[in-house]
mmCIF file of N, CA and C in Angstrom:
data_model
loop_
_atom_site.group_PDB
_atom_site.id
_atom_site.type_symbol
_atom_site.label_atom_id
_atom_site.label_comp_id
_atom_site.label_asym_id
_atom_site.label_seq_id
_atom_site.Cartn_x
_atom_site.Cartn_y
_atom_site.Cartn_z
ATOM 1 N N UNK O 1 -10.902 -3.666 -20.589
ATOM 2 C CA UNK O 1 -9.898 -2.625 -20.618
ATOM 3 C C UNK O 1 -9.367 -2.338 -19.212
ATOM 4 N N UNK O 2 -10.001 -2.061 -18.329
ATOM 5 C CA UNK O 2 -9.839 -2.165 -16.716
ATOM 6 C C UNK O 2 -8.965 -3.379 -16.375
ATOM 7 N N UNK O 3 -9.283 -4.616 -16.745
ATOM 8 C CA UNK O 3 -8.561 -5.055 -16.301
ATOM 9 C C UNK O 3 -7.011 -5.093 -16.859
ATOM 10 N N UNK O 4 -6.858 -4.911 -17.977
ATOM 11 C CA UNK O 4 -5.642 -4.743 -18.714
ATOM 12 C C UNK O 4 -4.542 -3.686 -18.069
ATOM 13 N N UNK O 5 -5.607 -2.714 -17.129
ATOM 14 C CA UNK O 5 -4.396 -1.694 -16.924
ATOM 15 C C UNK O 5 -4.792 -1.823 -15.250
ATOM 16 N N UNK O 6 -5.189 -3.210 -14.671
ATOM 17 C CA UNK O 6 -4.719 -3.330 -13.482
ATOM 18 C C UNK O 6 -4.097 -4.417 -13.681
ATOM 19 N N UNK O 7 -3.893 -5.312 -14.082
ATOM 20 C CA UNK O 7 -2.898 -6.326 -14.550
ATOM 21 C C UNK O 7 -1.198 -5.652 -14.785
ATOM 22 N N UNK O 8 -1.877 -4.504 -15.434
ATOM 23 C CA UNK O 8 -0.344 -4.008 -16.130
ATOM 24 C C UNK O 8 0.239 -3.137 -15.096
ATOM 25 N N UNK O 9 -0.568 -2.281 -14.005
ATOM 26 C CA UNK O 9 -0.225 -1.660 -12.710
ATOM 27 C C UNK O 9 0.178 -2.506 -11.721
ATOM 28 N N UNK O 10 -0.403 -3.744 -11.712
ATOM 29 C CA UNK O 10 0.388 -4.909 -10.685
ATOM 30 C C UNK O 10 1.193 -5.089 -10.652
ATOM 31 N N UNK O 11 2.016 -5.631 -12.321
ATOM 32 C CA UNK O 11 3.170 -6.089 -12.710
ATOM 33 C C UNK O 11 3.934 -4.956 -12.469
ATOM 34 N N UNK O 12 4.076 -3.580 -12.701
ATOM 35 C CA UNK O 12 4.819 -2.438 -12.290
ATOM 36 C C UNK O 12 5.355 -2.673 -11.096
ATOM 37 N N UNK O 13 4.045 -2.573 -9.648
ATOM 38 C CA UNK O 13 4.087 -2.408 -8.960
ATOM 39 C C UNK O 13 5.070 -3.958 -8.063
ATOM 40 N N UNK O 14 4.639 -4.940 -9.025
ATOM 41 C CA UNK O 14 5.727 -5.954 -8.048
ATOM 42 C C UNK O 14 7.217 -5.976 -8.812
ATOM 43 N N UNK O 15 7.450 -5.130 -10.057
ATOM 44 C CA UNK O 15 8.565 -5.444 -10.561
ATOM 45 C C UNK O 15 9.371 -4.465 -9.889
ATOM 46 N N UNK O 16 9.018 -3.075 -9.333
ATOM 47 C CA UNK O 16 9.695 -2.294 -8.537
ATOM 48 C C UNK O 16 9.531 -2.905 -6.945
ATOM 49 N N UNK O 17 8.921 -3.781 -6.405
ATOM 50 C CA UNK O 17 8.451 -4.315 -5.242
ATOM 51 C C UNK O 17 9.965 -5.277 -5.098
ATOM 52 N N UNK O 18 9.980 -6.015 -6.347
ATOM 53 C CA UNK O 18 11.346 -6.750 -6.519
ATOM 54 C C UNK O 18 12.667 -6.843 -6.458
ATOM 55 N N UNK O 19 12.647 -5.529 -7.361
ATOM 56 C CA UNK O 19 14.130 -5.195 -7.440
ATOM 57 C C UNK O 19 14.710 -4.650 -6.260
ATOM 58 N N UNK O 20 13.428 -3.914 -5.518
ATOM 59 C CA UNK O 20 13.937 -2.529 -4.371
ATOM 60 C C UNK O 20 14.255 -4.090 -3.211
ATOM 61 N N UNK O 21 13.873 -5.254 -3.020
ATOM 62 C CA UNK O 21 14.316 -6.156 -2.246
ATOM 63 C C UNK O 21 15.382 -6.754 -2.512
ATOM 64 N N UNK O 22 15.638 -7.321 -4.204
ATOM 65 C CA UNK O 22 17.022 -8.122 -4.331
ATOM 66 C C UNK O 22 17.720 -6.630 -4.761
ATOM 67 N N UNK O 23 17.825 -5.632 -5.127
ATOM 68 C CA UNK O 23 18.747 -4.973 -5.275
ATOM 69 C C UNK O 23 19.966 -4.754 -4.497
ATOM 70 N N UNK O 24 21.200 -4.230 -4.552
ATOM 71 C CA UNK O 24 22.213 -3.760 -3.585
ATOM 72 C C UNK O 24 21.523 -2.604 -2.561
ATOM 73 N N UNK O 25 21.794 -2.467 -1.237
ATOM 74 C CA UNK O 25 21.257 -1.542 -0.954
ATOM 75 C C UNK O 25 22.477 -0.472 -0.607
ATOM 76 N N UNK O 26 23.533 -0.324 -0.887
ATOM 77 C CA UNK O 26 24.200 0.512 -0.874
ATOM 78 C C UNK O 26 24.934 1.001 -2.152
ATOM 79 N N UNK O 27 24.424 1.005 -3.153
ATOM 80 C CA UNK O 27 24.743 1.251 -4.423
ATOM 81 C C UNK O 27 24.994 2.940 -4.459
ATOM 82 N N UNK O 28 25.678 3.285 -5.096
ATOM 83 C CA UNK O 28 26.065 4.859 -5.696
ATOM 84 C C UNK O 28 25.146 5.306 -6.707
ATOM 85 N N UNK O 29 24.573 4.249 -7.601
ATOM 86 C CA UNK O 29 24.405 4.411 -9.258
ATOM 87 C C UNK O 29 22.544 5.144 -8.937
ATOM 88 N N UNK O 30 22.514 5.848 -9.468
ATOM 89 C CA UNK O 30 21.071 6.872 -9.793
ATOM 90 C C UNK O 30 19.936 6.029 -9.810
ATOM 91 N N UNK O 31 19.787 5.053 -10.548
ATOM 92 C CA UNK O 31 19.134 3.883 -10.870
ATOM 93 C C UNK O 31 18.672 3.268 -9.621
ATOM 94 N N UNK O 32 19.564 2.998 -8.603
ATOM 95 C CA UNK O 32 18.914 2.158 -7.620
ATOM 96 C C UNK O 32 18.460 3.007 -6.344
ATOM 97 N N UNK O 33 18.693 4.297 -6.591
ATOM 98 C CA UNK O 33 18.186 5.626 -5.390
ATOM 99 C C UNK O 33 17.313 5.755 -5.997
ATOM 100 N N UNK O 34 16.656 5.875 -7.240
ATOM 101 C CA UNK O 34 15.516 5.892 -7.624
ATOM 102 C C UNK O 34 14.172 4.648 -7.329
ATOM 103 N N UNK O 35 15.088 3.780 -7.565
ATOM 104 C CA UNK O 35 14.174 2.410 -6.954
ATOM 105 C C UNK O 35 13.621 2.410 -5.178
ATOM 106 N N UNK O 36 14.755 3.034 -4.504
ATOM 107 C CA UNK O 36 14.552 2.767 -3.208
ATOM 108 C C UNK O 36 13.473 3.624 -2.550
ATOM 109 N N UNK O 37 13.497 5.250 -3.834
ATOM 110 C CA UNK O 37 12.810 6.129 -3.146
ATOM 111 C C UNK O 37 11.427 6.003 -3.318
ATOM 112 N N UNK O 38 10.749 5.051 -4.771
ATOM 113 C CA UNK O 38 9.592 4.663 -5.156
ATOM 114 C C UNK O 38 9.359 3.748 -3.952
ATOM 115 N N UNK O 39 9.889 2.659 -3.940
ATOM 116 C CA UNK O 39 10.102 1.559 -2.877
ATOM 117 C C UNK O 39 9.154 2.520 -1.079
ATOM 118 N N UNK O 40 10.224 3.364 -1.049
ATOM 119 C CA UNK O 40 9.660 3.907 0.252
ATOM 120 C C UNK O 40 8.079 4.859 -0.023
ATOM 121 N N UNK O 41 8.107 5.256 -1.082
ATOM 122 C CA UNK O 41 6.908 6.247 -1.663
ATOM 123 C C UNK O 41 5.198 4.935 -1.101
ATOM 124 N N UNK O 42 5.926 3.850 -1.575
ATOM 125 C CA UNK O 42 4.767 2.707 -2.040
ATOM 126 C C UNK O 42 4.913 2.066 -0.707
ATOM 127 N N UNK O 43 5.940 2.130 0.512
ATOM 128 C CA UNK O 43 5.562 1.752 2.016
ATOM 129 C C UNK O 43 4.506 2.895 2.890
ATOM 130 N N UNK O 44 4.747 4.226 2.157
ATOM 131 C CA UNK O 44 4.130 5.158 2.600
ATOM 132 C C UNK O 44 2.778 5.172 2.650
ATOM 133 N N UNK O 45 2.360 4.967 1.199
ATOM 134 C CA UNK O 45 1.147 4.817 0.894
ATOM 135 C C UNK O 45 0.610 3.173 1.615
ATOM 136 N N UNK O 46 1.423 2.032 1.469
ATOM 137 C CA UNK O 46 0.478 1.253 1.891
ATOM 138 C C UNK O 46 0.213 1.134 3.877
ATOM 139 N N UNK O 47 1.378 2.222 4.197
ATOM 140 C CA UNK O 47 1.258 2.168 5.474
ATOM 141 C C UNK O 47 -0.484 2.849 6.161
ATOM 142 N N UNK O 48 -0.362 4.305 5.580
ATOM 143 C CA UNK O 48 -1.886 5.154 5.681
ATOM 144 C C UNK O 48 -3.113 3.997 4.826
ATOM 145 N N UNK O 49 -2.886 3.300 3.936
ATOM 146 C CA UNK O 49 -4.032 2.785 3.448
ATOM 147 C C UNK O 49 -4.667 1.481 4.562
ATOM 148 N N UNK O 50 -3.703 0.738 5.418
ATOM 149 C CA UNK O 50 -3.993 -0.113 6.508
ATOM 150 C C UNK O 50 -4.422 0.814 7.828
ATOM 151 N N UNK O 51 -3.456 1.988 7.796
ATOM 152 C CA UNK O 51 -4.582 2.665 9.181
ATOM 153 C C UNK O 51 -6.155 3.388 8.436
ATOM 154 N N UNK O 52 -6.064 3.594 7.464
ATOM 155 C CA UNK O 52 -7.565 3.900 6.813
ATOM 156 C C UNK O 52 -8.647 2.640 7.216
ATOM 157 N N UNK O 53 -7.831 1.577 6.797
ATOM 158 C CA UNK O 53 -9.060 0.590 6.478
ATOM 159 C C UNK O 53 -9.735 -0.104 8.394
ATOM 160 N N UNK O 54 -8.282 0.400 9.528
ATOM 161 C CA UNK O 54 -8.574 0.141 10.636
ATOM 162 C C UNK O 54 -9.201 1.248 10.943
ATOM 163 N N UNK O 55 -9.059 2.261 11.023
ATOM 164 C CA UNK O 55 -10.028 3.371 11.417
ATOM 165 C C UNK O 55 -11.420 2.920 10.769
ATOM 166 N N UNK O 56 -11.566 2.847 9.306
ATOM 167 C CA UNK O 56 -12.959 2.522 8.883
ATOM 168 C C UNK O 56 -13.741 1.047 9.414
ATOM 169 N N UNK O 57 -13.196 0.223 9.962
ATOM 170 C CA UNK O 57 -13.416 -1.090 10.644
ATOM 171 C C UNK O 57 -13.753 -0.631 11.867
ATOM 172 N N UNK O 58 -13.001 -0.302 12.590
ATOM 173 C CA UNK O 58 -13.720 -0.175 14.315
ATOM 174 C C UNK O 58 -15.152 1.514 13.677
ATOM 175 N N UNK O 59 -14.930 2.223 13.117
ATOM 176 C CA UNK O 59 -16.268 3.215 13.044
ATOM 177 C C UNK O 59 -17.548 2.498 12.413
ATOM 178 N N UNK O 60 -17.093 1.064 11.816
ATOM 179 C CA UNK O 60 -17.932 0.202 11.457
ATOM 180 C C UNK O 60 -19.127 -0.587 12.525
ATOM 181 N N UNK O 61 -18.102 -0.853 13.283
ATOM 182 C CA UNK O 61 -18.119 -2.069 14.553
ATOM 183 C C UNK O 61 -18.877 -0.850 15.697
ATOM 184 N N UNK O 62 -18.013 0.172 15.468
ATOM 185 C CA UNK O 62 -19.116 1.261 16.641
ATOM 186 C C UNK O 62 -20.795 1.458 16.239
ATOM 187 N N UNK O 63 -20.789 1.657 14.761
ATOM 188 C CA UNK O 63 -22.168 1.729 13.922
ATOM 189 C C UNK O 63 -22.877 0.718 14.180
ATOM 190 N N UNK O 64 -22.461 -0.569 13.993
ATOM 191 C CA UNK O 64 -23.208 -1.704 14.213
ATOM 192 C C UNK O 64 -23.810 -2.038 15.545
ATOM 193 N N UNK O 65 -22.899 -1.657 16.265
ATOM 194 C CA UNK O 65 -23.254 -1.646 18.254
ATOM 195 C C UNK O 65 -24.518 -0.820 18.345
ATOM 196 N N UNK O 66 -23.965 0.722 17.935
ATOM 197 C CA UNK O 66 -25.253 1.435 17.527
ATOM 198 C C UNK O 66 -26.261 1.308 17.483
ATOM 199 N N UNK O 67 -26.380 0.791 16.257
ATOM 200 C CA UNK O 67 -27.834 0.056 15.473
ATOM 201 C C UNK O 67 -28.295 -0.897 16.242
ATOM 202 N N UNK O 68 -27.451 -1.816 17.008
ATOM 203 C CA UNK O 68 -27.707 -3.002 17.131
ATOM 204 C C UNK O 68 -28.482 -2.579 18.650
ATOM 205 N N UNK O 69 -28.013 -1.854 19.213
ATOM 206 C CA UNK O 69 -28.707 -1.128 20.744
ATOM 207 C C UNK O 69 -29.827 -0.274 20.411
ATOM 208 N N UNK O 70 -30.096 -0.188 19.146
ATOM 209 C CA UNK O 70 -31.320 0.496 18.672
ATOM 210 C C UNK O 70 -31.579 2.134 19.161
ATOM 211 N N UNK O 71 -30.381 2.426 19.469
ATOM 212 C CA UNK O 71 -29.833 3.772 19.569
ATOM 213 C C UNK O 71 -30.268 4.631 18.279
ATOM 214 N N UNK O 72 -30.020 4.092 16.799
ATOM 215 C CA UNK O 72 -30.304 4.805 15.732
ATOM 216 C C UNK O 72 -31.411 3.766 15.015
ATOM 217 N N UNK O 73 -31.740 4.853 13.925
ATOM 218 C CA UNK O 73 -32.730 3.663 12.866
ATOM 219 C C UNK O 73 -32.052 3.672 11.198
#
């Protein structure tokens, strides 16, 4: 079941990934301001989710130094 509704969240996520690239980008019509603003919603989020995963990588790499200097147990 999990996977069914990340399969089906993928396909969402690259079919709006798609359009917001081949679309017009100066369009009038409601339809494609809606695309652009998801479009930017989903740069937003994957922008904070890459400084998350670098912040959690170097507090990693500090832990390990840590440990590894036998500073902690």
């Amino acid at each position: 079941m999990g996977t069914k509704i990340f399969i089906a969240a993928a396909l969402i996520i690259y079919l709006l990934f798609f359009l917001s690239v081949f679309g017009p980008m100066h369009s009038e019509k409601k339809f494609w301001g809606v695309i652009y603003k998801i479009r930017s919603g989903m740069d937003f989020a994957i922008y904070w989710f890459f400084n998350l995963c670098g912040i959690a990588t170097i507090l990693f790499v500090v832990y390990c130094v840590i440990k590894g200097l036998g500073l902690i147990y």
